[in-house]
PDB file of C-alpha atoms in Angstrom:
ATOM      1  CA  UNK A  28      -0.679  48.763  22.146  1.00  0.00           C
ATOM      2  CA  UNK A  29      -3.655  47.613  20.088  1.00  0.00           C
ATOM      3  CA  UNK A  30      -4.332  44.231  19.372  1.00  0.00           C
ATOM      4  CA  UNK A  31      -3.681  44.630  15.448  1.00  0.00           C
ATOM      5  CA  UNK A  32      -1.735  47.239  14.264  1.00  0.00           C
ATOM      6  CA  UNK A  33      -4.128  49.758  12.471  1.00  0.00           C
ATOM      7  CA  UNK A  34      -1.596  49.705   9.412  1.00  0.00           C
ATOM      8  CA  UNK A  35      -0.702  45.929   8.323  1.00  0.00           C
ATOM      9  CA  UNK A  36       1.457  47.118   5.366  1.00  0.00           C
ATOM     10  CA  UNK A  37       3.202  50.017   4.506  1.00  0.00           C
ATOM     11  CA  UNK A  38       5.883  50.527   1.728  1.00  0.00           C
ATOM     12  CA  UNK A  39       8.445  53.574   1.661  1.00  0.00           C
ATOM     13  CA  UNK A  40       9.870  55.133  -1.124  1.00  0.00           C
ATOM     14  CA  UNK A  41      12.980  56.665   0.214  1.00  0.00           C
ATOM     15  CA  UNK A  42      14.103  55.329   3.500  1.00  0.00           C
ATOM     16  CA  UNK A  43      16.586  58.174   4.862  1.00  0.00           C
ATOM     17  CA  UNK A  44      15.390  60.896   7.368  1.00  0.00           C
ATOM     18  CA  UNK A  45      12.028  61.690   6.260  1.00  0.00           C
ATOM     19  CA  UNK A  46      10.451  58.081   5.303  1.00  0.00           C
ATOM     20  CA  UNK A  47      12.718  56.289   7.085  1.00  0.00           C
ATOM     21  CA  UNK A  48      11.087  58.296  10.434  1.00  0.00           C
ATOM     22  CA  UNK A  49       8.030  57.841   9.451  1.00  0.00           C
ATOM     23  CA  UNK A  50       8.235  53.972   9.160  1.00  0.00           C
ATOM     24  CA  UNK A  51      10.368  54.181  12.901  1.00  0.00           C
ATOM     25  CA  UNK A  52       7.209  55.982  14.424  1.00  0.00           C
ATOM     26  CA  UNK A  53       4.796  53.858  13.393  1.00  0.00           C
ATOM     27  CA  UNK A  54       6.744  51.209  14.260  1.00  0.00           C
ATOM     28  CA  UNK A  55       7.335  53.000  17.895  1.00  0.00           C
ATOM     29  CA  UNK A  56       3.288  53.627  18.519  1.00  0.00           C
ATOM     30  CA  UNK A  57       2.810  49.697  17.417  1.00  0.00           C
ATOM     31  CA  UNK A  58       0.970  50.484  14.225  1.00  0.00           C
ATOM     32  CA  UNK A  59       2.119  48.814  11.856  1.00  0.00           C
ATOM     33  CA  UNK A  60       3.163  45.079  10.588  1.00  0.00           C
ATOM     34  CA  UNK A  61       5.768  45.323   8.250  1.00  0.00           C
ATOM     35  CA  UNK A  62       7.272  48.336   6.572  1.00  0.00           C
ATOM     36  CA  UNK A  63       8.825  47.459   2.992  1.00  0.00           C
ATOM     37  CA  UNK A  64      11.301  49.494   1.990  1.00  0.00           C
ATOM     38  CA  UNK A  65      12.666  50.612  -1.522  1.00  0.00           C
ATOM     39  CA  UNK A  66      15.587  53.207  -2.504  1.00  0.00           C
ATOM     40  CA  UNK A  67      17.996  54.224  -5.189  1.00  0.00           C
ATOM     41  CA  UNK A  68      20.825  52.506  -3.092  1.00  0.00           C
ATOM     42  CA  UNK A  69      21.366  48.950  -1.893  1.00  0.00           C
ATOM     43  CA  UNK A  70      23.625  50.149   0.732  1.00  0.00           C
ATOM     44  CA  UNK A  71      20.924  52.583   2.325  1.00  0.00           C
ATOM     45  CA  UNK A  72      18.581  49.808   2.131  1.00  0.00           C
ATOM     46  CA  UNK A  73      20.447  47.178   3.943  1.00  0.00           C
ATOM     47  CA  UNK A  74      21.503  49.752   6.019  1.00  0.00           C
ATOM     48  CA  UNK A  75      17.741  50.778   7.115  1.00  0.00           C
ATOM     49  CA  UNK A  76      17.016  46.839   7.524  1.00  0.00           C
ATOM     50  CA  UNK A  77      19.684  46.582  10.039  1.00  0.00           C
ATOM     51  CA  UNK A  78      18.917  49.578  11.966  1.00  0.00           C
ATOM     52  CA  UNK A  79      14.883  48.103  11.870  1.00  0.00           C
ATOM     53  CA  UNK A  80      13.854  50.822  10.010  1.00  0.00           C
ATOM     54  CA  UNK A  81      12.360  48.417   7.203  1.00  0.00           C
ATOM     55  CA  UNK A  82      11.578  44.613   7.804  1.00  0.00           C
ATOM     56  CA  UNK A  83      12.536  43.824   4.461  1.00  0.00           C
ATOM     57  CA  UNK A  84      13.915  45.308   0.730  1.00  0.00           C
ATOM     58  CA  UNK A  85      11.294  45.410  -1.732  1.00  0.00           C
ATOM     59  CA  UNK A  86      11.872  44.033  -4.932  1.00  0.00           C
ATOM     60  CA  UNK A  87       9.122  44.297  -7.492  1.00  0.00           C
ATOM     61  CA  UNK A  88       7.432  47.817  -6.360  1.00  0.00           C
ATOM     62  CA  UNK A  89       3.859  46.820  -8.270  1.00  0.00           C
ATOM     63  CA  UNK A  90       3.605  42.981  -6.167  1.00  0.00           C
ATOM     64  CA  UNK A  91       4.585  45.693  -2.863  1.00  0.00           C
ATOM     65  CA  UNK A  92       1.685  48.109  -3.872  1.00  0.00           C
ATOM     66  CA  UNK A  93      -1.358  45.852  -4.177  1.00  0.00           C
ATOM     67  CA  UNK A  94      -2.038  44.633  -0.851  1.00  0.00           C
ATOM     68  CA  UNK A  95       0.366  47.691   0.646  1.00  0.00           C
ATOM     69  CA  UNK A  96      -2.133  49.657   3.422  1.00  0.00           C
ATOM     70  CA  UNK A  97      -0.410  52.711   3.092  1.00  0.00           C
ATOM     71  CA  UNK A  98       2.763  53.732   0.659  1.00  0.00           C
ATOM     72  CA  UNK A  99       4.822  57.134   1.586  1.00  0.00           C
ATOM     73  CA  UNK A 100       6.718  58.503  -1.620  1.00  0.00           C
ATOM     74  CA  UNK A 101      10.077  59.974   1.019  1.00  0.00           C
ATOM     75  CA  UNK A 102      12.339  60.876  -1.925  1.00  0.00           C
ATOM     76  CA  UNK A 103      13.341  63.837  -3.618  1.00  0.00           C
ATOM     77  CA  UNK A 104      10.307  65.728  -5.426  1.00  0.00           C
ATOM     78  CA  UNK A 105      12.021  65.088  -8.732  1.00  0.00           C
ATOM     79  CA  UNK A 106      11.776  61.079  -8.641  1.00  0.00           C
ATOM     80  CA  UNK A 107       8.479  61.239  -7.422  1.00  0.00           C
ATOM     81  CA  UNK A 108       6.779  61.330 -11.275  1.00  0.00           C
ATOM     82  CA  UNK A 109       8.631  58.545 -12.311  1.00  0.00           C
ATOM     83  CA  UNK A 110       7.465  56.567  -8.917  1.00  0.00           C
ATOM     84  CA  UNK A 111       3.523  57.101  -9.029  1.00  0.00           C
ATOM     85  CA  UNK A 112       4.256  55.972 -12.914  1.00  0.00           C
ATOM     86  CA  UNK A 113       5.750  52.565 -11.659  1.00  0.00           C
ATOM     87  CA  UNK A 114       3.124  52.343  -8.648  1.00  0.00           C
ATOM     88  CA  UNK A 115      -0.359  53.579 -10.373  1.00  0.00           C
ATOM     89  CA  UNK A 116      -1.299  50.275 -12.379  1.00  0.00           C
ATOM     90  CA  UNK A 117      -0.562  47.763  -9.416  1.00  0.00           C
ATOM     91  CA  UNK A 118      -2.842  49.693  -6.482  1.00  0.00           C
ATOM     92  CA  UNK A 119      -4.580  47.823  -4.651  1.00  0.00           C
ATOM     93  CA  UNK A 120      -8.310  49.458  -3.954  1.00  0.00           C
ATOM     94  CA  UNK A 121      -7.587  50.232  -0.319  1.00  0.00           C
ATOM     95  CA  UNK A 122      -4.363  51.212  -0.686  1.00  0.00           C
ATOM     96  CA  UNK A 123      -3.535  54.980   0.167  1.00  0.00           C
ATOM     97  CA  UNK A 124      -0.870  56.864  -1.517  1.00  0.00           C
ATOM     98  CA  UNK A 125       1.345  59.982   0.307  1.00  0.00           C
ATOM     99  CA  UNK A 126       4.231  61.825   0.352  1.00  0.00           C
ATOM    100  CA  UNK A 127       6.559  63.862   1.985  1.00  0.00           C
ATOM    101  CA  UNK A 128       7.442  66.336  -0.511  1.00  0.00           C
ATOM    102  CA  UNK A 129       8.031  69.498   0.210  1.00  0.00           C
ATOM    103  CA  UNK A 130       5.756  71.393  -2.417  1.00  0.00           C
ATOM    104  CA  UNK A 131       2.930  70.595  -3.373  1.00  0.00           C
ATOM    105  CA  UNK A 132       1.607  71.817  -6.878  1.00  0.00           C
ATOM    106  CA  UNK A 133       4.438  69.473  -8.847  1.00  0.00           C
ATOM    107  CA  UNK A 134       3.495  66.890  -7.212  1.00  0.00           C
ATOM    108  CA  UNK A 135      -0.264  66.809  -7.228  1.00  0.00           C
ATOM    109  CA  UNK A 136       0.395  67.773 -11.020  1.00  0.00           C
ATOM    110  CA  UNK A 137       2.349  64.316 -11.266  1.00  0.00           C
ATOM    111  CA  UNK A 138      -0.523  62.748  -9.113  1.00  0.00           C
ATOM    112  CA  UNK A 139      -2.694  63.722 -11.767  1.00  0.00           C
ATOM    113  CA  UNK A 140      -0.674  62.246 -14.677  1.00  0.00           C
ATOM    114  CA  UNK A 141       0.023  58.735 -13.237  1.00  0.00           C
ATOM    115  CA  UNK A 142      -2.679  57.924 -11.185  1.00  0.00           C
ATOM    116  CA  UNK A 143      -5.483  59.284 -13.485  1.00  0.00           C
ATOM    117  CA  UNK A 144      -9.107  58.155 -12.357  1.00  0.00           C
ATOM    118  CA  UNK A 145      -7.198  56.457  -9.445  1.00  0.00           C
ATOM    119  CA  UNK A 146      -6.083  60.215  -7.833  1.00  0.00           C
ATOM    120  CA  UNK A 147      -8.462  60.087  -5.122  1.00  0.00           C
ATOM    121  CA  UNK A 148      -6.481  57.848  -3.367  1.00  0.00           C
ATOM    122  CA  UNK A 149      -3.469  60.215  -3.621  1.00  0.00           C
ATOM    123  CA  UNK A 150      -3.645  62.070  -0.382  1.00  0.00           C
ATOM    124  CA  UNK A 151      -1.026  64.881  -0.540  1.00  0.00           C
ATOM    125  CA  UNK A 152       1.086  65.740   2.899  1.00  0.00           C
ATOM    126  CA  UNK A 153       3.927  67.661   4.014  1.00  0.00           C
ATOM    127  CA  UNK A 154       5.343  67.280   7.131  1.00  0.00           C
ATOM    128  CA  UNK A 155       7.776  70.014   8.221  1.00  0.00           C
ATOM    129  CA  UNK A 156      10.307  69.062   9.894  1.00  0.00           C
ATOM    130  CA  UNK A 157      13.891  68.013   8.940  1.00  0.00           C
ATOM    131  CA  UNK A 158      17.475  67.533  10.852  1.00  0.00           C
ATOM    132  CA  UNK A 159      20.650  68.528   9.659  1.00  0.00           C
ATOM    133  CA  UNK A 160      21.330  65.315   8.721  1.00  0.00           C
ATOM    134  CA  UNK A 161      19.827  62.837   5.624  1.00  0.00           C
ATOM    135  CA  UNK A 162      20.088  59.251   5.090  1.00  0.00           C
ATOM    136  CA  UNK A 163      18.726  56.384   6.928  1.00  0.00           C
ATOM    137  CA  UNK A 164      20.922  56.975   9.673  1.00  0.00           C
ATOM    138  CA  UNK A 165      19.379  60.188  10.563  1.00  0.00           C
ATOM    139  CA  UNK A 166      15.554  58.782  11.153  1.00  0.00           C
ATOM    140  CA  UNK A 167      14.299  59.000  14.465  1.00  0.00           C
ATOM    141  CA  UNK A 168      11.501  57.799  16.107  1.00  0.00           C
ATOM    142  CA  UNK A 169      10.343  61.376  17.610  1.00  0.00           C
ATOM    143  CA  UNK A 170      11.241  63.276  14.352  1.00  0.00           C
ATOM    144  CA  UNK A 171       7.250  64.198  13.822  1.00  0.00           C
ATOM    145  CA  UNK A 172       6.518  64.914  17.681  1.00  0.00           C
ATOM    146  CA  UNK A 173       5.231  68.149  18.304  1.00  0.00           C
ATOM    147  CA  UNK A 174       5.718  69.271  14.596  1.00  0.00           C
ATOM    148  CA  UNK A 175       3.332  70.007  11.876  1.00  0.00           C
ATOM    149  CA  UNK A 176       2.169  68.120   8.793  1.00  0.00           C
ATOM    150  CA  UNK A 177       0.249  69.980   6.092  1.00  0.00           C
ATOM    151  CA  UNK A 178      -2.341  67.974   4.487  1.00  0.00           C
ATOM    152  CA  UNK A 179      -3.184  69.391   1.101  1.00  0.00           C
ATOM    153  CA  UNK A 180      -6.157  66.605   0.451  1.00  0.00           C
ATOM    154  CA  UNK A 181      -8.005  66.841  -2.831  1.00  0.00           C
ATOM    155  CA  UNK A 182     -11.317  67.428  -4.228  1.00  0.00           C
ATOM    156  CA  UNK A 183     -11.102  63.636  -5.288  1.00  0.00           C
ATOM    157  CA  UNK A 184     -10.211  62.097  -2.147  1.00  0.00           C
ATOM    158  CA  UNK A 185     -12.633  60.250   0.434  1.00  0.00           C
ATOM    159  CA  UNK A 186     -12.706  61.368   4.291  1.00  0.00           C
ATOM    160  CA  UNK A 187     -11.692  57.717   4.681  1.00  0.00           C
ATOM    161  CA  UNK A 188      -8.816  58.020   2.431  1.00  0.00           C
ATOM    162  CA  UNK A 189      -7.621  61.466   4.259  1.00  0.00           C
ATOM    163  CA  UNK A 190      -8.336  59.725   7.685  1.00  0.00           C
ATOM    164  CA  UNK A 191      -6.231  57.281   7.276  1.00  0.00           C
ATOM    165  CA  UNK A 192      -3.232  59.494   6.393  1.00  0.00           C
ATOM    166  CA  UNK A 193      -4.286  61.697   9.101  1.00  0.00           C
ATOM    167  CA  UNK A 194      -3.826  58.943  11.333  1.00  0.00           C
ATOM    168  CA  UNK A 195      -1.034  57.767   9.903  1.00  0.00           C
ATOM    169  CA  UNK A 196       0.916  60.896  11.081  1.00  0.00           C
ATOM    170  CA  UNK A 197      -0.392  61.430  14.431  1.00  0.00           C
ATOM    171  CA  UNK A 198       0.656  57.621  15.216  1.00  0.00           C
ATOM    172  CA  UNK A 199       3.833  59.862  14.421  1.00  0.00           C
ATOM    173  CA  UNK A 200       2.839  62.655  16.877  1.00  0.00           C
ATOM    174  CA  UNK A 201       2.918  65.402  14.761  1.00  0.00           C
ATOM    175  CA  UNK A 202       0.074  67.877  14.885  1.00  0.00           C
ATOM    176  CA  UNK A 203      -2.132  67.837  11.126  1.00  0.00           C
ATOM    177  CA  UNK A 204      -3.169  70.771   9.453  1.00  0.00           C
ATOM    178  CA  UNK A 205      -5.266  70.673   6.464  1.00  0.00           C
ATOM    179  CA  UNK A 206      -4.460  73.767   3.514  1.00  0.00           C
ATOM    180  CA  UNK A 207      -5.571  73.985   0.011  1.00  0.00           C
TER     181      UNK A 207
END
């Protein structure tokens, strides 16, 4: 394990199978130092803070976001607009924003809208892989080994900015691709 985890700070949106993994991997490989976690439902929340998924329920999502390292957007494609809307004025200049949506031209698209001249630090992903199950009780550790994540980085973002999120998911062990 490193001294310093390379990831002080992350903050999920959406803590079930996909986010909620994500945070439990990182966590696994010693990466990061706290994971903040927010959600549609208290009861997911507290129950991803008792199963150590999250180290604490986030309150005020713009106070999370400014000194956040890294933020995952883990929900449903559909809230993610509404999310990056919320999130965009409060980013901190190192923070780097992903998700785990499963297409990619909506989102980007939404990217676009709320983030404006911040967008380079949007780095797009898709990591494919799923259970049958959803919900915070589903995440697992090993969810990413061995399977792939799609990077879709933009013309905007800095090889720093995609390195980062690149590392971010093979703390997870999945193997990275990088598409258009």
């Amino acid at each position: 394990m490193a001294d310093s985890p390379e990831f002080g700070k992350i903050v999920v949106f959406g803590v079930g199978l996909i986010g909620g993994s994500f945070a439990l991997a990182l966590k696994a490989a010693g990466e990061v130092g706290e994971v903040v976690g927010f959600g549609r439902s208290v009861g997911t929340l507290k129950q991803a803070l008792e199963l150590g998924i999250i180290d604490r329920i986030g309150a005020n999502p713009g106070q999370e976001v400014v000194d956040a390292d890294l933020v995952l957007i883990a929900t449903p494609v559909g809230q993610m607009p509404e999310i990056m809307a919320r999130i965009a004025p409060y980013l901190g200049p190192d923070t780097v924003v992903t998700d785990g949506g499963s297409t990619k031209s909506d989102v980007v698209a939404a990217a676009r809208t709320a983030f404006g001249d911040k967008i380079g630090q949007f780095v797009p992903a898709h990591p494919i892989a799923g259970a049958e199950n959803s919900g915070a009780a589903a995440a697992k550790a090993d969810l990413y080994r061995e399977r792939k994540v799609v990077l879709t980085a933009l013309p905007e973002n800095s090889v720093l900015n995609v390195a980062r999120v690149r590392s971010a998911w093979e703390w997870c062990g999945a193997q990275i691709f990088e598409l258009t």
